[in-house]
């Protein structure tokens, strides 16, 4: 399996640190509003990477954070006159719903920045002790960028080039920095903002430190893959490397993966430009599997332009697969019960051959476009050879093959229907019990867990109602 590594700027054979296991960290969203489909791109892409690795027999420990302390969250909280946690909790719940609807599996762990402050204080202290960070007069703690000799290795920027233009990087209040390139690890609180005590001042963390700390806590000092959108290469990931490697004295991540932007009219889709569609908007018009199909129809490192025509094309493509599976199921119901014929055996072996094609595409830096093309070939094959008098076993084998490959892309998950089973009902009961005992933290936790599985709970006068988020 080859992965394009931003660090080396080439495709490299993937060799995990620990055999058979993958430690993977994906930078998650800042939760101040509904996510847009640009944010959905890394979610879908890296969820597919995870699924494919599992298909290859690797055990993936997949961690993705929610950034729940940030200027934009605080601004919205002030506008609504509520606590910042009200805003972040609301949009984490909404984000989990969207993820479930896009068939993006919940991470092994979804840590929150505000729950990891102790770890951040510890790492900052280590950086200060090692001479990589310093406290300025007002209590702000800065990372001493030039103390980390390899700074720039990910974004392939040269410190001297950066320094040339760096004076202009200074914004007011930052004159206290030793060097314009230094970045914030901890900053003093402002009136009305969430803050925590620290040895340097009451305040809150800078943005980059959270990912270094959560990655360390949940995956260890050295991890296999660190991923996110390409806008994160600099400064976010560059700064993460500096913090982690300076503090831990070990290489941080072996492979750095970055998805290209989802554009609209060839401009990056973003909140600040106002040129965005939320996942919720798209979900009103399309099954969100269609959005998933659309995202995977391009290679993750190619920019992808969003348009109504391309979504329609994605809808047609996706439906071709679904219709084929439906048709096979229909034929299976009426199929004669008999052994597979010799010819059917040969055809079944041929059908399995499409899996090799699929794997070959995915092994080449997750070329989902070619992988989907392989599924299409298989669909065409099935449409050609599935007949009214085919044996049930043959039809089933075709169907299984299509569903298996589609499921690696997260496109068709037959098992989804089984989700509303005993385990879920048990969780609902546990939540009722927790509420009775006024253990609201646990009750909320269960609600979020269910949301992540596409199940919404509504408390009504008649009791709890269970609703599927996805139609
Ligand atoms: P943010 O909430 O802005 O930190 O973004 C969360 C994730 O979405 C990051 O990995 C970003 O790089 C990614 N992202 C944001 N906008 C886009 C876009 N238009 N296309 C692709 N990825 C994006
Ligand atoms: Zn991050």
mmCIF file of C-alpha atoms and ligand atoms in Angstrom, residues 25 27 65 207 211 226 232 236-237 240, ligand 2:
data_model
loop_
_atom_site.group_PDB
_atom_site.id
_atom_site.type_symbol
_atom_site.label_atom_id
_atom_site.label_comp_id
_atom_site.label_asym_id
_atom_site.label_seq_id
_atom_site.Cartn_x
_atom_site.Cartn_y
_atom_site.Cartn_z
ATOM 1 C CA UNK A 25 -5.003 11.176 13.854
ATOM 2 C CA UNK A 27 -7.740 17.075 12.666
ATOM 3 C CA UNK A 65 -10.745 15.846 17.786
ATOM 4 C CA UNK A 207 -4.897 26.310 18.638
ATOM 5 C CA UNK A 211 -3.611 18.226 18.545
ATOM 6 C CA UNK A 226 -1.591 12.422 10.650
ATOM 7 C CA UNK A 232 -3.559 22.753 7.684
ATOM 8 C CA UNK A 236 -1.046 24.119 11.961
ATOM 9 C CA UNK A 237 0.734 20.857 11.176
ATOM 10 C CA UNK A 240 2.296 20.510 15.711
HETATM 11 ZN ZN1 LIG B 2 -5.070 19.644 14.425
#
